[in-house]
PDB file of C-alpha atoms in Angstrom:
ATOM      1  CA  UNK A   1     128.639 109.164  79.489  1.00  0.00           C
ATOM      2  CA  UNK A   2     129.179 105.964  81.631  1.00  0.00           C
ATOM      3  CA  UNK A   3     126.358 103.585  82.615  1.00  0.00           C
ATOM      4  CA  UNK A   4     125.788 100.817  84.965  1.00  0.00           C
ATOM      5  CA  UNK A   5     123.882  97.550  84.003  1.00  0.00           C
ATOM      6  CA  UNK A   6     122.867  95.121  86.560  1.00  0.00           C
ATOM      7  CA  UNK A   7     121.105  91.620  86.325  1.00  0.00           C
ATOM      8  CA  UNK A   8     119.400  90.227  89.246  1.00  0.00           C
ATOM      9  CA  UNK A   9     117.197  87.685  89.796  1.00  0.00           C
ATOM     10  CA  UNK A  10     115.989  87.416  93.337  1.00  0.00           C
ATOM     11  CA  UNK A  11     114.586  84.581  94.802  1.00  0.00           C
ATOM     12  CA  UNK A  12     111.688  86.966  95.910  1.00  0.00           C
ATOM     13  CA  UNK A  13     111.033  90.509  95.642  1.00  0.00           C
ATOM     14  CA  UNK A  14     108.171  93.074  96.893  1.00  0.00           C
ATOM     15  CA  UNK A  15     107.895  96.458  95.923  1.00  0.00           C
ATOM     16  CA  UNK A  16     104.972  97.758  97.708  1.00  0.00           C
ATOM     17  CA  UNK A  17     102.546 100.205  95.815  1.00  0.00           C
ATOM     18  CA  UNK A  18     102.381 102.822  98.593  1.00  0.00           C
ATOM     19  CA  UNK A  19      98.903 103.962  98.243  1.00  0.00           C
ATOM     20  CA  UNK A  20      97.405 100.396  99.138  1.00  0.00           C
ATOM     21  CA  UNK A  21      96.372  99.649 102.758  1.00  0.00           C
ATOM     22  CA  UNK A  22      95.168  95.984 103.473  1.00  0.00           C
ATOM     23  CA  UNK A  23      96.699  94.787 100.287  1.00  0.00           C
ATOM     24  CA  UNK A  24     100.114  95.035 100.021  1.00  0.00           C
ATOM     25  CA  UNK A  25     100.289  94.871  96.223  1.00  0.00           C
ATOM     26  CA  UNK A  26     103.752  95.062  94.267  1.00  0.00           C
ATOM     27  CA  UNK A  27     104.842  96.715  91.296  1.00  0.00           C
ATOM     28  CA  UNK A  28     106.282  94.122  88.903  1.00  0.00           C
ATOM     29  CA  UNK A  29     109.746  96.326  88.663  1.00  0.00           C
ATOM     30  CA  UNK A  30     111.782  97.883  91.223  1.00  0.00           C
ATOM     31  CA  UNK A  31     110.812 101.621  91.085  1.00  0.00           C
ATOM     32  CA  UNK A  32     113.443 104.234  90.560  1.00  0.00           C
ATOM     33  CA  UNK A  33     113.631 105.172  94.396  1.00  0.00           C
ATOM     34  CA  UNK A  34     113.858 101.565  95.530  1.00  0.00           C
ATOM     35  CA  UNK A  35     116.806 100.759  92.711  1.00  0.00           C
ATOM     36  CA  UNK A  36     118.682 104.057  93.725  1.00  0.00           C
ATOM     37  CA  UNK A  37     118.330 103.224  97.379  1.00  0.00           C
ATOM     38  CA  UNK A  38     119.827  99.877  96.762  1.00  0.00           C
ATOM     39  CA  UNK A  39     122.811 101.479  95.271  1.00  0.00           C
ATOM     40  CA  UNK A  40     122.851 104.056  98.116  1.00  0.00           C
ATOM     41  CA  UNK A  41     122.885 101.041 100.798  1.00  0.00           C
ATOM     42  CA  UNK A  42     125.815  99.250  98.758  1.00  0.00           C
ATOM     43  CA  UNK A  43     127.558 102.404  98.865  1.00  0.00           C
ATOM     44  CA  UNK A  44     127.096 103.094 102.718  1.00  0.00           C
ATOM     45  CA  UNK A  45     125.759 106.296 101.851  1.00  0.00           C
ATOM     46  CA  UNK A  46     123.400 108.348 104.402  1.00  0.00           C
ATOM     47  CA  UNK A  47     120.048 110.204 103.598  1.00  0.00           C
ATOM     48  CA  UNK A  48     121.816 113.116 101.898  1.00  0.00           C
ATOM     49  CA  UNK A  49     123.908 110.881  99.999  1.00  0.00           C
ATOM     50  CA  UNK A  50     120.920 109.178  98.506  1.00  0.00           C
ATOM     51  CA  UNK A  51     118.919 112.514  97.949  1.00  0.00           C
ATOM     52  CA  UNK A  52     122.028 113.368  96.083  1.00  0.00           C
ATOM     53  CA  UNK A  53     121.762 109.967  93.836  1.00  0.00           C
ATOM     54  CA  UNK A  54     118.455 110.819  93.273  1.00  0.00           C
ATOM     55  CA  UNK A  55     118.959 114.026  91.679  1.00  0.00           C
ATOM     56  CA  UNK A  56     121.895 112.751  89.595  1.00  0.00           C
ATOM     57  CA  UNK A  57     121.443 109.450  88.384  1.00  0.00           C
ATOM     58  CA  UNK A  58     119.082 108.338  85.389  1.00  0.00           C
ATOM     59  CA  UNK A  59     117.500 105.057  85.617  1.00  0.00           C
ATOM     60  CA  UNK A  60     115.662 102.458  83.394  1.00  0.00           C
ATOM     61  CA  UNK A  61     114.563  98.789  83.688  1.00  0.00           C
ATOM     62  CA  UNK A  62     113.660  95.789  81.514  1.00  0.00           C
ATOM     63  CA  UNK A  63     111.524  93.089  83.132  1.00  0.00           C
ATOM     64  CA  UNK A  64     113.498  90.291  81.454  1.00  0.00           C
ATOM     65  CA  UNK A  65     111.053  87.639  83.495  1.00  0.00           C
ATOM     66  CA  UNK A  66     108.122  88.347  85.723  1.00  0.00           C
ATOM     67  CA  UNK A  67     108.420  85.398  87.886  1.00  0.00           C
ATOM     68  CA  UNK A  68     105.228  83.967  89.281  1.00  0.00           C
ATOM     69  CA  UNK A  69     102.858  85.845  91.624  1.00  0.00           C
ATOM     70  CA  UNK A  70     102.374  84.373  94.999  1.00  0.00           C
ATOM     71  CA  UNK A  71     100.162  86.047  97.964  1.00  0.00           C
ATOM     72  CA  UNK A  72     100.461  85.373 101.797  1.00  0.00           C
ATOM     73  CA  UNK A  73      98.134  86.585 104.430  1.00  0.00           C
ATOM     74  CA  UNK A  74      98.618  87.803 107.634  1.00  0.00           C
ATOM     75  CA  UNK A  75      96.182  88.867 110.654  1.00  0.00           C
ATOM     76  CA  UNK A  76      97.090  91.842 113.018  1.00  0.00           C
ATOM     77  CA  UNK A  77      96.010  91.121 116.538  1.00  0.00           C
ATOM     78  CA  UNK A  78      96.101  93.831 119.132  1.00  0.00           C
ATOM     79  CA  UNK A  79      93.804  92.512 121.914  1.00  0.00           C
ATOM     80  CA  UNK A  80      90.790  90.090 122.392  1.00  0.00           C
ATOM     81  CA  UNK A  81      88.405  92.788 121.600  1.00  0.00           C
ATOM     82  CA  UNK A  82      89.859  94.394 118.892  1.00  0.00           C
ATOM     83  CA  UNK A  83      88.627  93.551 115.184  1.00  0.00           C
ATOM     84  CA  UNK A  84      91.223  91.341 113.342  1.00  0.00           C
ATOM     85  CA  UNK A  85      92.691  92.822 110.294  1.00  0.00           C
ATOM     86  CA  UNK A  86      93.743  90.447 107.240  1.00  0.00           C
ATOM     87  CA  UNK A  87      96.427  91.718 105.564  1.00  0.00           C
ATOM     88  CA  UNK A  88      97.404  90.288 102.368  1.00  0.00           C
ATOM     89  CA  UNK A  89     101.071  90.720 100.834  1.00  0.00           C
ATOM     90  CA  UNK A  90     102.240  89.778  97.142  1.00  0.00           C
ATOM     91  CA  UNK A  91     105.507  88.327  96.379  1.00  0.00           C
ATOM     92  CA  UNK A  92     107.200  87.799  93.412  1.00  0.00           C
ATOM     93  CA  UNK A  93     108.707  84.709  92.757  1.00  0.00           C
ATOM     94  CA  UNK A  94     112.220  84.408  91.213  1.00  0.00           C
ATOM     95  CA  UNK A  95     111.705  87.523  88.869  1.00  0.00           C
ATOM     96  CA  UNK A  96     114.392  88.595  86.550  1.00  0.00           C
ATOM     97  CA  UNK A  97     115.422  92.307  86.077  1.00  0.00           C
ATOM     98  CA  UNK A  98     118.045  94.273  84.227  1.00  0.00           C
ATOM     99  CA  UNK A  99     118.636  97.638  85.814  1.00  0.00           C
ATOM    100  CA  UNK A 100     120.198 100.600  84.207  1.00  0.00           C
ATOM    101  CA  UNK A 101     121.896 103.579  85.556  1.00  0.00           C
ATOM    102  CA  UNK A 102     123.776 106.502  83.925  1.00  0.00           C
ATOM    103  CA  UNK A 103     125.388 109.318  85.340  1.00  0.00           C
ATOM    104  CA  UNK A 104     128.743 110.853  86.337  1.00  0.00           C
ATOM    105  CA  UNK A 105     131.483 108.672  85.610  1.00  0.00           C
ATOM    106  CA  UNK A 106     133.289 108.817  89.228  1.00  0.00           C
ATOM    107  CA  UNK A 107     129.714 108.152  90.994  1.00  0.00           C
ATOM    108  CA  UNK A 108     128.931 105.253  88.442  1.00  0.00           C
ATOM    109  CA  UNK A 109     132.193 103.429  89.113  1.00  0.00           C
ATOM    110  CA  UNK A 110     131.723 103.855  93.219  1.00  0.00           C
ATOM    111  CA  UNK A 111     128.310 102.230  92.666  1.00  0.00           C
ATOM    112  CA  UNK A 112     129.894  99.505  90.328  1.00  0.00           C
ATOM    113  CA  UNK A 113     132.441  98.649  93.063  1.00  0.00           C
ATOM    114  CA  UNK A 114     129.829  98.913  95.963  1.00  0.00           C
ATOM    115  CA  UNK A 115     127.709  96.154  94.348  1.00  0.00           C
ATOM    116  CA  UNK A 116     130.850  94.066  94.399  1.00  0.00           C
ATOM    117  CA  UNK A 117     131.917  94.650  97.550  1.00  0.00           C
ATOM    118  CA  UNK A 118     128.794  96.252  99.488  1.00  0.00           C
ATOM    119  CA  UNK A 119     128.777  98.260 102.549  1.00  0.00           C
ATOM    120  CA  UNK A 120     125.468  97.226 103.645  1.00  0.00           C
ATOM    121  CA  UNK A 121     123.593  93.852 102.078  1.00  0.00           C
ATOM    122  CA  UNK A 122     121.647  95.207  99.175  1.00  0.00           C
ATOM    123  CA  UNK A 123     118.225  93.807  98.744  1.00  0.00           C
ATOM    124  CA  UNK A 124     115.063  94.692  96.557  1.00  0.00           C
ATOM    125  CA  UNK A 125     112.313  96.105  97.933  1.00  0.00           C
ATOM    126  CA  UNK A 126     111.458  95.157 101.377  1.00  0.00           C
ATOM    127  CA  UNK A 127     114.150  93.781 103.776  1.00  0.00           C
ATOM    128  CA  UNK A 128     113.258  90.033 102.916  1.00  0.00           C
ATOM    129  CA  UNK A 129     114.079  90.395  99.416  1.00  0.00           C
ATOM    130  CA  UNK A 130     117.880  90.124  98.904  1.00  0.00           C
ATOM    131  CA  UNK A 131     119.792  90.860  96.057  1.00  0.00           C
ATOM    132  CA  UNK A 132     120.699  87.758  93.985  1.00  0.00           C
ATOM    133  CA  UNK A 133     122.943  87.855  90.838  1.00  0.00           C
ATOM    134  CA  UNK A 134     121.439  86.580  87.583  1.00  0.00           C
ATOM    135  CA  UNK A 135     124.595  85.350  86.311  1.00  0.00           C
ATOM    136  CA  UNK A 136     128.383  85.702  86.511  1.00  0.00           C
ATOM    137  CA  UNK A 137     129.006  89.128  85.082  1.00  0.00           C
ATOM    138  CA  UNK A 138     126.121  90.898  86.583  1.00  0.00           C
ATOM    139  CA  UNK A 139     127.355  94.133  87.235  1.00  0.00           C
ATOM    140  CA  UNK A 140     129.100  95.910  84.025  1.00  0.00           C
ATOM    141  CA  UNK A 141     130.364  99.452  83.087  1.00  0.00           C
ATOM    142  CA  UNK A 142     129.154 100.309  79.594  1.00  0.00           C
ATOM    143  CA  UNK A 143     129.239 103.146  77.244  1.00  0.00           C
ATOM    144  CA  UNK A 144     126.111 105.068  76.934  1.00  0.00           C
ATOM    145  CA  UNK A 145     124.994 107.170  74.417  1.00  0.00           C
ATOM    146  CA  UNK A 146     121.965 109.367  73.662  1.00  0.00           C
ATOM    147  CA  UNK A 147     119.512 108.405  70.971  1.00  0.00           C
ATOM    148  CA  UNK A 148     115.977 107.858  69.529  1.00  0.00           C
ATOM    149  CA  UNK A 149     113.924 104.936  69.358  1.00  0.00           C
ATOM    150  CA  UNK A 150     110.164 103.592  68.899  1.00  0.00           C
ATOM    151  CA  UNK A 151     110.817  99.697  69.740  1.00  0.00           C
ATOM    152  CA  UNK A 152     111.715  99.382  73.372  1.00  0.00           C
ATOM    153  CA  UNK A 153     111.737  96.744  75.885  1.00  0.00           C
ATOM    154  CA  UNK A 154     112.237  98.809  78.731  1.00  0.00           C
ATOM    155  CA  UNK A 155     109.658 100.765  80.929  1.00  0.00           C
ATOM    156  CA  UNK A 156     108.088 103.837  78.794  1.00  0.00           C
ATOM    157  CA  UNK A 157     106.156 106.662  79.733  1.00  0.00           C
ATOM    158  CA  UNK A 158     102.286 106.293  80.015  1.00  0.00           C
ATOM    159  CA  UNK A 159     101.668 109.391  77.972  1.00  0.00           C
ATOM    160  CA  UNK A 160     103.872 108.480  75.087  1.00  0.00           C
ATOM    161  CA  UNK A 161     102.146 104.849  75.149  1.00  0.00           C
ATOM    162  CA  UNK A 162      98.775 106.420  75.179  1.00  0.00           C
ATOM    163  CA  UNK A 163      99.826 108.316  71.870  1.00  0.00           C
ATOM    164  CA  UNK A 164      99.640 104.969  70.034  1.00  0.00           C
ATOM    165  CA  UNK A 165     101.843 101.716  70.726  1.00  0.00           C
ATOM    166  CA  UNK A 166     101.975  98.328  70.091  1.00  0.00           C
ATOM    167  CA  UNK A 167     102.861  95.222  72.022  1.00  0.00           C
ATOM    168  CA  UNK A 168     104.343  92.226  70.383  1.00  0.00           C
ATOM    169  CA  UNK A 169     104.718  88.991  72.522  1.00  0.00           C
ATOM    170  CA  UNK A 170     107.947  86.902  72.356  1.00  0.00           C
ATOM    171  CA  UNK A 171     107.744  84.604  75.493  1.00  0.00           C
ATOM    172  CA  UNK A 172     105.233  82.320  76.947  1.00  0.00           C
ATOM    173  CA  UNK A 173     106.016  84.059  80.514  1.00  0.00           C
ATOM    174  CA  UNK A 174     104.786  87.808  79.678  1.00  0.00           C
ATOM    175  CA  UNK A 175     102.856  90.689  81.137  1.00  0.00           C
ATOM    176  CA  UNK A 176     100.676  92.972  78.940  1.00  0.00           C
ATOM    177  CA  UNK A 177     101.423  96.399  79.373  1.00  0.00           C
ATOM    178  CA  UNK A 178      99.806  97.989  82.413  1.00  0.00           C
ATOM    179  CA  UNK A 179      99.732 101.607  83.662  1.00  0.00           C
ATOM    180  CA  UNK A 180     101.411 101.943  87.045  1.00  0.00           C
ATOM    181  CA  UNK A 181     102.404 105.198  89.255  1.00  0.00           C
ATOM    182  CA  UNK A 182     105.910 104.976  89.818  1.00  0.00           C
ATOM    183  CA  UNK A 183     107.814 106.796  92.583  1.00  0.00           C
ATOM    184  CA  UNK A 184     110.697 108.793  90.796  1.00  0.00           C
ATOM    185  CA  UNK A 185     111.688 110.823  93.832  1.00  0.00           C
ATOM    186  CA  UNK A 186     110.976 112.867  97.385  1.00  0.00           C
ATOM    187  CA  UNK A 187     109.794 116.302  98.102  1.00  0.00           C
ATOM    188  CA  UNK A 188     111.401 117.049 101.702  1.00  0.00           C
ATOM    189  CA  UNK A 189     110.083 119.144 104.207  1.00  0.00           C
ATOM    190  CA  UNK A 190     112.024 119.039 107.419  1.00  0.00           C
ATOM    191  CA  UNK A 191     112.218 115.606 108.251  1.00  0.00           C
ATOM    192  CA  UNK A 192     109.161 114.400 106.392  1.00  0.00           C
ATOM    193  CA  UNK A 193     109.390 113.330 102.751  1.00  0.00           C
ATOM    194  CA  UNK A 194     106.847 112.857 100.277  1.00  0.00           C
ATOM    195  CA  UNK A 195     106.876 110.684  97.139  1.00  0.00           C
ATOM    196  CA  UNK A 196     106.699 112.815  93.540  1.00  0.00           C
ATOM    197  CA  UNK A 197     105.069 109.884  91.071  1.00  0.00           C
ATOM    198  CA  UNK A 198     105.323 109.490  87.625  1.00  0.00           C
ATOM    199  CA  UNK A 199     102.880 107.173  85.265  1.00  0.00           C
ATOM    200  CA  UNK A 200     104.861 104.557  83.781  1.00  0.00           C
ATOM    201  CA  UNK A 201     103.847 101.524  81.523  1.00  0.00           C
ATOM    202  CA  UNK A 202     105.284  98.162  82.474  1.00  0.00           C
ATOM    203  CA  UNK A 203     105.276  94.807  80.429  1.00  0.00           C
ATOM    204  CA  UNK A 204     107.499  91.649  79.809  1.00  0.00           C
ATOM    205  CA  UNK A 205     108.201  89.026  77.595  1.00  0.00           C
ATOM    206  CA  UNK A 206     108.046  90.903  74.270  1.00  0.00           C
ATOM    207  CA  UNK A 207     108.585  94.661  73.188  1.00  0.00           C
ATOM    208  CA  UNK A 208     106.636  97.633  72.596  1.00  0.00           C
ATOM    209  CA  UNK A 209     106.407 100.191  69.660  1.00  0.00           C
ATOM    210  CA  UNK A 210     105.492 103.255  69.933  1.00  0.00           C
ATOM    211  CA  UNK A 211     104.054 105.617  67.409  1.00  0.00           C
ATOM    212  CA  UNK A 212     106.639 108.363  68.122  1.00  0.00           C
ATOM    213  CA  UNK A 213     110.231 108.398  68.553  1.00  0.00           C
ATOM    214  CA  UNK A 214     111.214 108.930  72.367  1.00  0.00           C
ATOM    215  CA  UNK A 215     114.561 110.169  73.607  1.00  0.00           C
ATOM    216  CA  UNK A 216     116.450 107.259  75.231  1.00  0.00           C
ATOM    217  CA  UNK A 217     120.101 106.194  76.227  1.00  0.00           C
ATOM    218  CA  UNK A 218     121.956 103.422  74.500  1.00  0.00           C
ATOM    219  CA  UNK A 219     123.835 101.154  76.987  1.00  0.00           C
ATOM    220  CA  UNK A 220     126.069  99.386  74.965  1.00  0.00           C
ATOM    221  CA  UNK A 221     123.469  99.672  71.780  1.00  0.00           C
ATOM    222  CA  UNK A 222     120.320  98.654  74.110  1.00  0.00           C
ATOM    223  CA  UNK A 223     117.583 101.530  73.847  1.00  0.00           C
ATOM    224  CA  UNK A 224     116.327 102.251  77.200  1.00  0.00           C
ATOM    225  CA  UNK A 225     114.139 104.967  78.379  1.00  0.00           C
ATOM    226  CA  UNK A 226     115.224 106.594  81.677  1.00  0.00           C
ATOM    227  CA  UNK A 227     113.687 108.584  84.388  1.00  0.00           C
TER     228      UNK A 227
END
């Protein structure tokens, strides 16, 4: 199996948690649908192509640096007689992520080439969060093997974490493990679509040791749980 590793460090990022309203909170990581959507846009794929990638690719992510959290507040003004609705948006300043994709060799190679010469400008989250490389070799093709592991730096499934886990902190700028409902795909009905969620545990600045080994993909030796 062929894998794609992408290192990004945007100036700012926002990954909206869709079940919030007046607080536009953000996941501290790119959800699966967002990351694969970024590839689809870079490849110039229409909606059908995006749906195909969602069904084909496996995805994992390591939060290398959570960045700093900032908030901006705006007020929606409709008319003088309407009430004002302040909306707060959470932004992540200079986070750093390592994204992992695995799948069909031809698709992975096309995604690799597209990120180097994209059809549409790639961005992470909303349209104001442009894709910025984290370094010189920010897109790499690597060999992927299957394995089992208990010690991980990537997101892990919440059910496995709940069976027993220990978090070891290695960096000052860290995030302690927290459960999130991440969109992993969509169900379609006519022209409408509804998100499908999975509970994951995200953390940064250290590693998690699970009580039981889980199936992982080894990206050039790096164990990553993929969804």
